Short mmCIF file of C-alpha atoms and ligand atoms in Angstrom, two decimals:
data_model
loop_
_atom_site.label_atom_id
_atom_site.label_comp_id
_atom_site.label_asym_id
_atom_site.label_seq_id
_atom_site.Cartn_x
_atom_site.Cartn_y
_atom_site.Cartn_z
CA MET A 1 5.40 -126.86 -49.45
CA ASP A 2 5.59 -130.18 -51.23
CA LEU A 3 8.54 -130.07 -53.62
CA GLY A 4 7.64 -133.25 -55.44
CA SER A 5 5.34 -131.37 -57.74
CA LEU A 6 8.18 -129.06 -58.73
CA TYR A 7 11.15 -131.41 -58.90
CA GLN A 8 9.71 -134.30 -60.74
CA ASP A 9 12.09 -137.11 -61.58
CA VAL A 10 11.89 -136.34 -65.23
CA ILE A 11 13.10 -132.79 -64.49
CA LEU A 12 15.92 -134.04 -62.30
CA GLU A 13 16.96 -136.45 -65.02
CA HIS A 14 17.04 -133.81 -67.74
CA ASN A 15 19.03 -131.59 -65.42
CA ARG A 16 21.63 -134.21 -65.05
CA SER A 17 21.80 -135.05 -68.69
CA PRO A 18 20.39 -132.28 -70.86
CA ARG A 19 19.40 -133.21 -74.43
CA ASN A 20 20.59 -131.20 -77.49
CA TRP A 21 23.29 -129.55 -75.54
CA GLY A 22 25.89 -127.61 -77.61
CA GLU A 23 26.19 -125.06 -80.35
CA LEU A 24 24.94 -125.43 -83.88
CA ALA A 25 27.44 -124.42 -86.58
CA PRO A 26 26.47 -121.46 -88.78
CA PRO A 27 24.40 -120.75 -90.68
CA SER A 28 21.99 -121.11 -87.75
CA GLN A 29 19.72 -118.72 -85.93
CA ARG A 30 20.57 -117.87 -82.32
CA ALA A 31 19.21 -115.86 -79.40
CA ASP A 32 20.32 -115.26 -75.83
CA GLY A 33 18.15 -115.29 -72.77
CA ARG A 34 19.15 -113.77 -69.49
CA ASN A 35 17.41 -113.68 -66.18
CA PRO A 36 18.56 -110.48 -64.43
CA MET A 37 17.15 -111.71 -61.09
CA CYS A 38 19.55 -114.59 -60.72
CA GLY A 39 22.11 -113.99 -63.47
CA ASP A 40 21.22 -117.15 -65.32
CA GLU A 41 21.97 -117.29 -69.08
CA VAL A 42 20.89 -119.50 -71.97
CA THR A 43 21.62 -119.48 -75.68
CA VAL A 44 19.48 -121.27 -78.16
CA TRP A 45 20.46 -122.24 -81.72
CA LEU A 46 18.15 -123.50 -84.42
CA THR A 47 17.94 -124.07 -88.15
CA ILE A 48 14.79 -123.81 -90.19
CA ASP A 49 14.18 -126.00 -93.22
CA ASN A 50 11.00 -125.57 -95.12
CA ASP A 51 9.33 -123.60 -92.39
CA ARG A 52 10.18 -126.32 -89.89
CA VAL A 53 12.56 -126.44 -86.98
CA ALA A 54 15.20 -128.89 -88.33
CA GLU A 55 17.84 -128.64 -85.60
CA VAL A 56 17.64 -126.99 -82.15
CA SER A 57 20.14 -126.85 -79.35
CA PHE A 58 21.13 -124.91 -76.24
CA VAL A 59 23.87 -124.09 -73.78
CA GLY A 60 23.40 -122.24 -70.53
CA THR A 61 23.94 -121.90 -66.87
CA GLY A 62 20.98 -122.19 -64.66
CA CYS A 63 18.97 -124.05 -62.09
CA ALA A 64 17.42 -127.52 -62.62
CA ILE A 65 14.15 -126.02 -63.69
CA SER A 66 15.65 -123.87 -66.30
CA LYS A 67 18.08 -126.46 -67.57
CA ALA A 68 15.40 -129.22 -67.78
CA SER A 69 12.90 -126.82 -69.36
CA ALA A 70 15.48 -125.87 -72.03
CA SER A 71 16.28 -129.42 -72.66
CA MET A 72 12.66 -130.52 -73.08
CA MET A 73 11.91 -127.43 -75.09
CA THR A 74 14.41 -128.60 -77.74
CA GLN A 75 12.68 -131.94 -77.92
CA ALA A 76 9.19 -130.41 -78.01
CA VAL A 77 9.82 -127.96 -80.94
CA LYS A 78 12.08 -130.10 -83.09
CA GLY A 79 10.27 -130.82 -86.34
CA LYS A 80 7.55 -128.37 -85.66
CA THR A 81 6.52 -125.52 -87.90
CA ARG A 82 7.16 -122.02 -86.59
CA ALA A 83 3.42 -121.57 -85.92
CA GLU A 84 3.33 -124.96 -84.00
CA ALA A 85 6.39 -124.06 -81.98
CA GLU A 86 4.91 -120.75 -80.94
CA GLN A 87 1.69 -122.57 -80.08
CA VAL A 88 3.48 -124.99 -77.77
CA PHE A 89 5.17 -122.05 -76.08
CA ALA A 90 1.91 -120.28 -75.61
CA GLN A 91 0.37 -123.30 -73.96
CA PHE A 92 3.51 -123.92 -71.87
CA HIS A 93 3.59 -120.27 -70.69
CA ALA A 94 -0.13 -120.39 -69.78
CA MET A 95 0.55 -123.61 -67.75
CA VAL A 96 3.51 -122.33 -65.78
CA THR A 97 1.82 -119.00 -65.03
CA GLY A 98 -1.29 -120.83 -63.73
CA ARG A 99 -3.53 -119.48 -66.58
CA HIS A 100 -4.09 -122.78 -68.34
CA ALA A 101 -7.57 -124.04 -67.64
CA ASN A 102 -6.70 -127.71 -68.02
CA PRO A 103 -3.06 -128.59 -68.74
CA ALA A 104 -3.59 -132.26 -67.99
CA ASP A 105 -5.83 -132.73 -71.08
CA ASP A 106 -3.86 -130.53 -73.40
CA PRO A 107 -2.37 -132.74 -76.20
CA VAL A 108 -0.10 -129.90 -77.31
CA LEU A 109 1.82 -130.01 -73.94
CA GLY A 110 2.61 -133.74 -73.92
CA LYS A 111 5.65 -134.51 -71.71
CA LEU A 112 5.83 -130.78 -70.76
CA LYS A 113 3.14 -131.37 -68.25
CA VAL A 114 5.84 -132.23 -65.69
CA PHE A 115 6.33 -128.41 -65.37
CA SER A 116 2.71 -127.87 -64.25
CA GLY A 117 3.98 -127.58 -60.59
CA VAL A 118 5.90 -124.46 -61.45
CA ALA A 119 2.64 -122.47 -61.33
CA ARG A 120 2.72 -122.87 -57.54
CA PHE A 121 6.21 -121.34 -57.30
CA PRO A 122 5.92 -117.81 -58.76
CA ALA A 123 9.56 -117.14 -58.17
CA ARG A 124 10.51 -119.92 -60.52
CA VAL A 125 8.25 -119.11 -63.55
CA LYS A 126 11.10 -117.16 -65.16
CA CYS A 127 13.40 -120.10 -64.77
CA ALA A 128 10.98 -122.36 -66.60
CA SER A 129 10.32 -119.92 -69.47
CA LEU A 130 13.83 -118.48 -70.06
CA ALA A 131 14.82 -120.90 -72.89
CA TRP A 132 11.34 -120.69 -74.46
CA HIS A 133 11.68 -116.90 -74.80
CA ALA A 134 15.09 -117.33 -76.38
CA MET A 135 13.70 -119.97 -78.74
CA LYS A 136 10.92 -117.69 -79.85
CA GLU A 137 13.47 -114.91 -80.46
CA ALA A 138 15.75 -117.36 -82.36
CA LEU A 139 12.83 -118.17 -84.69
CA ASP A 140 12.85 -114.60 -85.85
CA ALA A 141 16.60 -114.07 -85.89
CA GLN A 142 18.69 -113.79 -89.05
CA PRO A 143 20.87 -116.86 -89.79
CA MET B 1 7.29 -126.10 -38.85
CA PRO B 2 9.33 -123.19 -37.30
CA LEU B 3 10.77 -120.74 -39.67
CA VAL B 4 14.59 -120.48 -39.63
CA TYR B 5 15.28 -116.97 -40.99
CA LEU B 6 18.81 -116.75 -42.42
CA ASP B 7 18.34 -113.90 -44.90
CA ASN B 8 19.36 -111.11 -42.57
CA ALA B 9 21.78 -109.56 -45.03
CA ALA B 10 18.71 -108.73 -47.15
CA THR B 11 16.57 -107.42 -44.33
CA SER B 12 16.32 -108.16 -40.59
CA GLN B 13 13.26 -109.09 -38.62
CA LYS B 14 11.89 -106.35 -36.33
CA PRO B 15 11.66 -106.49 -32.50
CA GLN B 16 8.28 -105.86 -30.92
CA VAL B 17 9.33 -102.50 -29.61
CA VAL B 18 9.86 -101.30 -33.15
CA ILE B 19 6.55 -102.59 -34.37
CA ASP B 20 4.89 -101.09 -31.27
CA ALA B 21 6.54 -97.73 -31.96
CA LEU B 22 5.19 -97.74 -35.48
CA ALA B 23 1.74 -98.53 -34.31
CA ARG B 24 1.92 -95.93 -31.52
CA TYR B 25 3.15 -93.30 -33.91
CA TYR B 26 0.17 -93.74 -36.25
CA SER B 27 -2.31 -94.10 -33.47
CA ALA B 28 -1.26 -91.21 -31.28
CA GLU B 29 1.62 -89.15 -32.49
CA ASN B 30 1.12 -88.61 -36.28
CA GLY B 31 1.54 -85.14 -37.61
CA ASN B 32 3.78 -83.47 -40.20
CA ILE B 33 7.14 -82.16 -39.01
CA HIS B 34 8.57 -78.61 -39.01
CA ARG B 35 5.16 -77.11 -40.04
CA GLY B 36 2.36 -76.77 -37.62
CA VAL B 37 2.33 -74.95 -34.36
CA HIS B 38 -0.11 -77.60 -33.06
CA TYR B 39 0.63 -80.35 -30.56
CA LEU B 40 0.98 -83.25 -32.97
CA SER B 41 3.28 -81.47 -35.39
CA GLU B 42 5.51 -80.53 -32.48
CA LYS B 43 5.40 -84.05 -31.06
CA ALA B 44 6.26 -85.55 -34.43
CA THR B 45 9.11 -83.02 -34.95
CA GLU B 46 10.52 -83.82 -31.50
CA LEU B 47 10.36 -87.63 -32.00
CA TYR B 48 11.91 -87.32 -35.45
CA ASP B 49 14.90 -85.42 -34.08
CA LEU B 50 15.26 -87.79 -31.10
CA THR B 51 16.19 -90.54 -33.76
CA ARG B 52 18.77 -88.20 -35.24
CA GLU B 53 20.47 -87.75 -31.84
CA ALA B 54 20.22 -91.52 -31.21
CA ALA B 55 21.93 -92.25 -34.49
CA ARG B 56 24.70 -89.69 -33.74
CA ARG B 57 25.32 -91.42 -30.46
CA PHE B 58 25.20 -94.87 -31.88
CA PHE B 59 27.73 -94.04 -34.67
CA ASN B 60 29.69 -91.55 -32.59
CA ALA B 61 29.35 -88.72 -35.05
CA ARG B 62 30.37 -85.22 -33.82
CA HIS B 63 27.12 -83.47 -34.71
CA ALA B 64 23.50 -84.59 -35.00
CA HIS B 65 23.12 -82.37 -38.06
CA GLU B 66 25.64 -84.50 -39.82
CA MET B 67 23.12 -87.35 -39.83
CA ILE B 68 20.77 -87.07 -42.90
CA PHE B 69 17.56 -89.25 -43.04
CA THR B 70 17.23 -91.26 -46.24
CA ARG B 71 15.21 -94.25 -47.31
CA GLY B 72 18.21 -96.62 -47.47
CA ALA B 73 21.86 -96.94 -48.26
CA THR B 74 21.01 -96.60 -52.00
CA GLU B 75 19.52 -93.16 -51.57
CA GLY B 76 22.42 -92.00 -49.48
CA ILE B 77 24.96 -93.08 -52.03
CA ASN B 78 23.01 -91.50 -54.85
CA LEU B 79 22.76 -88.26 -52.83
CA VAL B 80 26.53 -88.14 -52.46
CA ALA B 81 27.13 -89.04 -56.12
CA ALA B 82 24.78 -86.31 -57.29
CA SER B 83 25.62 -83.50 -54.77
CA PHE B 84 29.33 -84.08 -54.10
CA GLY B 85 29.67 -84.95 -57.70
CA GLN B 86 28.25 -81.69 -58.83
CA ALA B 87 30.44 -79.66 -56.53
CA PHE B 88 33.73 -81.54 -56.62
CA ILE B 89 33.99 -83.91 -59.60
CA SER B 90 35.01 -83.03 -63.14
CA ALA B 91 36.51 -84.56 -66.24
CA GLY B 92 39.68 -86.45 -65.69
CA ASP B 93 39.04 -86.92 -61.88
CA GLU B 94 39.12 -90.42 -60.54
CA ILE B 95 36.72 -92.30 -58.30
CA ILE B 96 37.72 -95.67 -56.69
CA ALA B 97 35.38 -98.52 -55.80
CA SER B 98 36.01 -102.23 -55.52
CA THR B 99 35.11 -105.45 -57.18
CA MET B 100 33.05 -106.50 -54.10
CA GLU B 101 30.63 -103.47 -54.22
CA HIS B 102 26.90 -103.88 -54.20
CA HIS B 103 25.38 -102.47 -57.42
CA SER B 104 24.16 -99.45 -55.38
CA ASN B 105 27.81 -98.55 -54.87
CA ILE B 106 28.69 -98.98 -58.57
CA VAL B 107 25.93 -97.60 -60.72
CA PRO B 108 25.62 -94.13 -59.17
CA TRP B 109 29.37 -93.66 -59.79
CA GLN B 110 29.07 -94.88 -63.33
CA LEU B 111 26.23 -92.35 -63.91
CA LEU B 112 28.38 -89.62 -62.35
CA CYS B 113 31.34 -90.59 -64.59
CA GLU B 114 29.05 -90.40 -67.69
CA ARG B 115 27.86 -86.98 -66.74
CA THR B 116 31.25 -85.52 -65.89
CA GLY B 117 33.93 -87.45 -67.80
CA ALA B 118 35.43 -88.65 -64.54
CA VAL B 119 36.91 -92.24 -64.48
CA LEU B 120 35.85 -95.10 -62.20
CA LYS B 121 38.78 -97.34 -60.98
CA VAL B 122 38.27 -100.68 -59.37
CA ILE B 123 40.17 -102.35 -56.49
CA PRO B 124 40.71 -106.02 -57.27
CA VAL B 125 39.64 -108.84 -54.86
CA THR B 126 41.88 -111.80 -53.93
CA ASP B 127 40.80 -115.46 -54.14
CA ALA B 128 39.94 -115.38 -50.43
CA GLY B 129 37.60 -112.50 -51.10
CA GLU B 130 39.72 -109.73 -49.50
CA LEU B 131 40.54 -106.42 -51.05
CA ASP B 132 43.94 -106.36 -52.77
CA MET B 133 45.46 -103.59 -50.75
CA ASP B 134 48.53 -103.26 -52.94
CA GLY B 135 46.17 -102.89 -55.85
CA TYR B 136 44.35 -100.18 -53.94
CA ARG B 137 47.62 -98.28 -53.17
CA SER B 138 48.64 -98.30 -56.85
CA LEU B 139 45.21 -96.80 -57.88
CA LEU B 140 45.56 -93.79 -55.55
CA SER B 141 46.94 -90.62 -56.93
CA GLU B 142 46.36 -86.86 -56.89
CA ARG B 143 43.62 -87.46 -59.49
CA THR B 144 41.61 -89.56 -56.93
CA LYS B 145 38.81 -87.41 -55.59
CA LEU B 146 36.62 -90.03 -53.92
CA VAL B 147 37.06 -93.60 -52.64
CA SER B 148 33.77 -95.44 -52.05
CA VAL B 149 34.03 -98.97 -50.68
CA VAL B 150 31.87 -101.41 -48.78
CA HIS B 151 32.68 -101.83 -45.10
CA VAL B 152 31.39 -105.38 -44.84
CA SER B 153 30.53 -107.29 -47.99
CA ASN B 154 26.95 -108.46 -48.28
CA ALA B 155 27.90 -111.29 -50.62
CA LEU B 156 31.04 -112.68 -48.88
CA GLY B 157 30.96 -111.25 -45.34
CA THR B 158 34.51 -109.89 -45.62
CA ILE B 159 35.22 -107.10 -43.14
CA ASN B 160 37.36 -104.61 -45.02
CA PRO B 161 40.32 -102.66 -43.38
CA VAL B 162 38.39 -99.39 -43.65
CA ALA B 163 40.50 -97.38 -41.27
CA GLU B 164 43.57 -98.10 -43.43
CA ILE B 165 41.60 -97.38 -46.57
CA VAL B 166 40.57 -93.95 -45.17
CA ARG B 167 44.12 -93.15 -44.04
CA LEU B 168 45.60 -93.91 -47.43
CA ALA B 169 42.99 -91.90 -49.33
CA HIS B 170 43.41 -88.89 -47.11
CA GLU B 171 47.12 -88.98 -47.79
CA VAL B 172 46.32 -88.13 -51.41
CA GLY B 173 43.58 -85.68 -50.49
CA ALA B 174 40.65 -87.90 -51.58
CA ALA B 175 37.43 -88.11 -49.60
CA VAL B 176 36.09 -91.56 -48.51
CA MET B 177 32.58 -92.90 -48.48
CA LEU B 178 31.88 -96.18 -46.63
CA ASP B 179 28.88 -98.39 -47.47
CA GLY B 180 28.02 -99.49 -44.07
CA ALA B 181 24.72 -101.30 -44.98
CA GLN B 182 26.20 -104.59 -43.66
CA SER B 183 28.52 -103.24 -40.93
CA ALA B 184 26.12 -101.01 -38.99
CA PRO B 185 23.90 -103.90 -37.91
CA HIS B 186 26.71 -106.22 -36.90
CA THR B 187 29.82 -104.36 -35.82
CA ALA B 188 30.65 -101.26 -33.70
CA VAL B 189 31.11 -98.21 -36.00
CA ASP B 190 32.86 -95.17 -34.51
CA LEU B 191 32.71 -92.50 -37.22
CA GLN B 192 35.06 -90.05 -35.53
CA ALA B 193 37.67 -92.78 -35.08
CA LEU B 194 37.23 -94.04 -38.71
CA ASP B 195 37.44 -90.47 -39.86
CA CYS B 196 35.55 -91.34 -43.12
CA ASP B 197 33.87 -88.43 -44.92
CA PHE B 198 30.66 -90.15 -45.73
CA PHE B 199 28.92 -93.24 -44.37
CA VAL B 200 25.60 -94.87 -45.27
CA CYS B 201 23.54 -97.59 -43.48
CA SER B 202 20.18 -99.30 -44.12
CA GLY B 203 17.86 -99.02 -41.12
CA HIS B 204 15.82 -102.08 -42.24
CA LYS B 205 18.90 -104.32 -41.98
CA MET B 206 19.47 -103.22 -38.35
CA LEU B 207 16.05 -104.04 -36.86
CA GLY B 208 14.45 -100.87 -38.08
CA PRO B 209 11.48 -100.37 -40.40
CA THR B 210 12.00 -100.02 -44.20
CA GLY B 211 12.12 -96.38 -45.17
CA ALA B 212 14.42 -94.93 -42.54
CA SER B 213 18.26 -94.88 -42.84
CA ILE B 214 21.14 -92.59 -42.29
CA LEU B 215 23.58 -90.79 -44.52
CA TYR B 216 26.44 -89.41 -42.48
CA GLY B 217 28.58 -86.65 -43.96
CA LYS B 218 31.16 -84.53 -42.33
CA GLU B 219 29.81 -81.04 -41.72
CA SER B 220 32.66 -79.45 -43.74
CA TRP B 221 31.59 -81.41 -46.90
CA LEU B 222 27.82 -81.21 -46.41
CA GLU B 223 28.06 -77.39 -45.91
CA ARG B 224 29.76 -77.08 -49.31
CA MET B 225 27.57 -79.44 -51.17
CA PRO B 226 24.43 -78.33 -53.11
CA PRO B 227 21.00 -79.79 -52.31
CA TYR B 228 20.08 -83.12 -53.78
CA MET B 229 16.29 -82.61 -54.10
CA GLY B 230 14.46 -79.34 -54.02
CA GLY B 231 11.14 -78.72 -52.22
CA GLY B 232 9.56 -78.03 -48.94
CA ASP B 233 11.56 -78.08 -45.72
CA MET B 234 14.89 -77.60 -47.41
CA ILE B 235 14.65 -73.90 -48.12
CA GLU B 236 15.34 -70.78 -46.16
CA HIS B 237 13.80 -68.34 -48.57
CA VAL B 238 12.20 -68.83 -52.01
CA THR B 239 11.63 -66.32 -54.79
CA PHE B 240 11.48 -66.91 -58.51
CA GLU B 241 14.78 -65.06 -58.84
CA ARG B 242 16.67 -67.09 -56.35
CA SER B 243 16.18 -69.45 -53.40
CA THR B 244 18.48 -70.04 -50.40
CA TRP B 245 18.88 -73.30 -48.52
CA ALA B 246 18.08 -74.17 -44.98
CA PRO B 247 20.96 -75.12 -42.70
CA LEU B 248 21.90 -78.72 -42.11
CA PRO B 249 20.39 -81.21 -41.97
CA ALA B 250 17.18 -79.83 -43.50
CA LYS B 251 19.04 -78.76 -46.66
CA PHE B 252 19.21 -82.47 -47.61
CA GLU B 253 15.71 -83.56 -46.47
CA ALA B 254 13.27 -82.04 -48.93
CA GLY B 255 9.65 -82.92 -48.66
CA THR B 256 7.80 -84.95 -46.10
CA PRO B 257 10.04 -87.80 -45.06
CA SER B 258 9.08 -91.23 -43.80
CA ILE B 259 8.42 -89.80 -40.33
CA GLY B 260 6.79 -92.88 -38.75
CA ASP B 261 9.66 -95.10 -39.85
CA VAL B 262 12.29 -92.67 -38.62
CA VAL B 263 10.51 -92.47 -35.23
CA ALA B 264 10.48 -96.25 -34.91
CA PHE B 265 14.04 -96.47 -36.08
CA ARG B 266 15.20 -94.95 -32.76
CA HIS B 267 13.79 -97.96 -30.95
CA ALA B 268 15.90 -100.25 -33.19
CA ILE B 269 19.01 -98.32 -32.37
CA GLU B 270 18.25 -98.40 -28.55
CA TYR B 271 17.60 -102.10 -28.86
CA LEU B 272 21.05 -102.65 -30.46
CA GLU B 273 22.68 -100.44 -27.88
CA GLN B 274 21.05 -102.39 -25.00
CA VAL B 275 22.13 -105.78 -26.38
CA GLY B 276 25.50 -104.32 -27.34
CA VAL B 277 26.87 -104.48 -30.89
CA GLU B 278 30.08 -106.11 -29.62
CA SER B 279 28.18 -108.99 -28.16
CA ILE B 280 26.09 -109.29 -31.33
CA ALA B 281 29.30 -109.54 -33.36
CA ALA B 282 30.64 -112.14 -31.08
CA HIS B 283 27.50 -114.24 -31.19
CA GLU B 284 27.42 -114.13 -34.99
CA HIS B 285 31.04 -115.03 -35.18
CA ALA B 286 30.47 -118.08 -33.08
CA LEU B 287 27.51 -119.09 -35.28
CA LEU B 288 29.58 -118.63 -38.37
CA GLU B 289 32.47 -120.76 -37.13
CA TYR B 290 30.04 -123.43 -36.05
CA ALA B 291 28.40 -123.40 -39.48
CA VAL B 292 31.70 -123.39 -41.40
CA GLU B 293 32.98 -126.28 -39.41
CA GLN B 294 29.96 -128.42 -40.38
CA VAL B 295 29.46 -127.34 -44.08
CA ARG B 296 33.18 -128.01 -44.74
CA GLU B 297 32.40 -131.69 -44.36
CA ILE B 298 29.70 -131.67 -47.08
CA PRO B 299 31.11 -133.15 -50.29
CA GLY B 300 30.77 -130.92 -53.40
CA LEU B 301 30.22 -127.76 -51.39
CA THR B 302 32.51 -124.80 -51.91
CA LEU B 303 32.53 -121.66 -49.74
CA VAL B 304 32.79 -118.45 -51.60
CA GLY B 305 34.56 -115.84 -49.41
CA THR B 306 37.07 -117.12 -46.90
CA ALA B 307 38.60 -113.86 -45.62
CA ALA B 308 40.42 -113.87 -42.31
CA HIS B 309 38.03 -111.24 -40.99
CA LYS B 310 34.44 -112.08 -41.67
CA ALA B 311 30.98 -111.15 -40.47
CA GLY B 312 28.17 -113.74 -40.23
CA VAL B 313 27.72 -114.47 -43.91
CA LEU B 314 28.04 -117.96 -45.39
CA SER B 315 28.04 -117.91 -49.19
CA PHE B 316 28.42 -121.25 -50.97
CA VAL B 317 27.82 -123.19 -54.19
CA MET B 318 27.34 -126.90 -54.65
CA ASP B 319 28.42 -129.08 -57.57
CA CYS B 320 25.17 -130.98 -57.68
CA ALA B 321 22.70 -128.11 -57.36
CA HIS B 322 22.22 -124.60 -58.63
CA PRO B 323 21.75 -121.93 -55.89
CA HIS B 324 18.14 -121.45 -56.96
CA ASP B 325 17.43 -125.12 -56.39
CA ILE B 326 19.24 -124.99 -53.09
CA GLY B 327 17.03 -122.03 -52.06
CA THR B 328 13.81 -123.49 -53.03
CA ASN B 329 14.63 -126.80 -51.36
CA LEU B 330 15.75 -125.15 -48.13
CA ASP B 331 12.60 -123.05 -48.17
CA SER B 332 10.42 -126.17 -48.33
CA LEU B 333 12.23 -127.27 -45.13
CA GLY B 334 11.54 -123.91 -43.49
CA VAL B 335 15.04 -122.46 -43.92
CA ALA B 336 15.06 -118.99 -45.58
CA ILE B 337 18.28 -118.06 -47.41
CA ARG B 338 19.12 -115.97 -50.37
CA ALA B 339 19.96 -117.37 -53.71
CA GLY B 340 21.28 -115.15 -56.44
CA HIS B 341 23.96 -112.67 -57.33
CA HIS B 342 23.35 -110.50 -54.28
CA CYS B 343 23.35 -107.39 -56.39
CA ALA B 344 27.13 -107.92 -56.91
CA GLN B 345 27.46 -109.26 -60.46
CA PRO B 346 31.07 -108.13 -60.91
CA LEU B 347 32.04 -110.06 -57.77
CA MET B 348 30.19 -113.16 -58.96
CA ARG B 349 32.12 -112.84 -62.24
CA ARG B 350 35.34 -112.61 -60.24
CA PHE B 351 34.61 -115.92 -58.57
CA GLY B 352 33.40 -117.52 -61.87
CA VAL B 353 29.88 -118.26 -60.61
CA PRO B 354 26.52 -116.82 -61.76
CA SER B 355 25.19 -116.76 -58.24
CA THR B 356 25.61 -118.31 -54.79
CA ALA B 357 23.45 -119.49 -51.96
CA ARG B 358 23.89 -117.29 -48.90
CA ALA B 359 22.94 -117.73 -45.23
CA SER B 360 23.37 -114.65 -43.10
CA PHE B 361 23.05 -114.58 -39.36
CA TYR B 362 21.81 -112.09 -36.79
CA LEU B 363 21.47 -111.73 -33.07
CA TYR B 364 18.40 -113.84 -32.78
CA ASN B 365 19.71 -116.90 -34.69
CA THR B 366 20.79 -120.00 -32.75
CA ARG B 367 23.03 -123.12 -33.05
CA ASP B 368 19.84 -125.19 -33.48
CA GLU B 369 19.04 -123.01 -36.58
CA VAL B 370 22.52 -123.66 -37.93
CA ASP B 371 21.91 -127.38 -37.41
CA ALA B 372 18.61 -127.06 -39.38
CA LEU B 373 20.55 -125.33 -42.17
CA VAL B 374 23.19 -127.98 -42.40
CA LYS B 375 20.57 -130.76 -42.26
CA ALA B 376 18.69 -129.09 -45.07
CA ILE B 377 21.77 -128.84 -47.21
CA HIS B 378 22.35 -132.59 -46.75
CA ARG B 379 18.84 -133.07 -48.00
CA VAL B 380 19.60 -131.05 -51.14
CA ARG B 381 22.51 -133.36 -51.78
CA SER B 382 20.28 -136.45 -51.49
CA VAL B 383 17.85 -135.07 -54.03
CA PHE B 384 20.27 -133.71 -56.60
CA ALA B 385 23.50 -135.65 -56.35
C1 PLP C 401 26.42 -103.77 -48.99
C2 PLP C 401 25.10 -103.11 -49.34
N1 PLP C 401 25.07 -101.88 -49.87
C3 PLP C 401 23.95 -101.35 -50.17
C4 PLP C 401 22.69 -101.95 -50.03
C5 PLP C 401 21.42 -101.30 -50.54
O1 PLP C 401 20.60 -101.05 -49.34
P1 PLP C 401 19.16 -100.50 -49.61
O2 PLP C 401 18.53 -101.46 -50.54
O3 PLP C 401 18.55 -100.63 -48.20
O4 PLP C 401 19.22 -99.12 -50.10
C6 PLP C 401 22.72 -103.20 -49.53
C7 PLP C 401 21.43 -104.04 -49.42
O5 PLP C 401 21.22 -105.05 -50.01
C8 PLP C 401 23.96 -103.92 -49.18
O6 PLP C 401 24.00 -105.13 -48.73
#
């Protein structure tokens, strides 16, 4: 199978230099994600100010897909309201599981479209969504 | 593009004789065992027990009725944990396993310890991926009731000194269970010489179908252990007041087993006997040495598991790419390997990695396929480094 659709340059680049890497000092909200299939782990921190994601960061061990997806997740949700962040996740999840009718024209997805190839690699869907699940949990966590 | 299958530690491919035996069984020999007086039931029963005798011969057990059919190594270990545990394990007793166990040789003992108040002790592993035998000796005591260790590690390939492990355990009166899921397909196993008390294998890793495997137990233990599951085939006499158990091996084979798989499993055993397990081991060892020689040259690649005695397992990590990415990239080049924790998370933690990439060889693999593997790993480097 053609791997170009999975390992796009943007993904490889985020894998090499992940954005928003590191812990956020308390008081921040955090949640852990774990993929029991491969043992990968991610922790997401965020702070909420006026119902908006003010700061967001992550640390984790994982493959290029999971690391790049965590990195781009932090960029995508920063500054968004809770509802908007959850909306981006919903669209992202639909895209990587192949249930999004037309990801190419979805303005909510923006740069995240580079992950559309994941839908053709069912074994990698969990990698792409790990940090997103943690982000969603962190939104509801107590600071 | 030809497929290079190097995930044999997960499951092996099946020779045509095994596939034919499955088809023949369901086309012409299918009946339930130990029940009917009709031709097909008798035929199925006869074929079923032929496999038991083949397994006895292959592993050099004393009696055919010491060979119990299970679905896999997991079921065999759980059977011993439940049944031996019920009869012989109580609060304060100790069970010994090692850091390099498959989860199937950890979790059943944890469950047993929770039920009984027994304590699970763990043999440490050295940096090379060998059992720390001094550590093992210091764990043994009169409290030790059972030692359960892996014969050949699925994650590292280490061949453990099991004869010595058995001897030392018997000195303190402990029984020994060997997890032979990775040894049975690749090395000669002589149960009477090893003198272990229990042994499990996985038929599907040794050319057989999924669904048929062996639990070996010494007659003297199996006779004194209670049944694992109750049901048809395992009874002598049933009343609501009291039931009595069938003799071995039926006592441990309740219900309709995976008859077709058991029948075809004999053809896998005979295939291995014809090729010769010793020559299989030699072939795999040559492939391993050839592979190690080449991957050692690859910058940023680290082998995990460098024991002096190793079966054909090549576990590695790369500084530029996560095992998952290695696995997906190799797959796109037609090379099938495993990427993950290999159901051995405590061992991964011991080596400070979340997972590894693992190529594992079998009798049908070739030097050309090792070349394909090495070439594919170089490609990974060119993408990620
Ligand atoms: C060392 C070892 N033990 C036990 C098992 C479990 O075997 P099964 O899944 O066939 O029950 C495996 C299989 O991966 C193994 O490699």
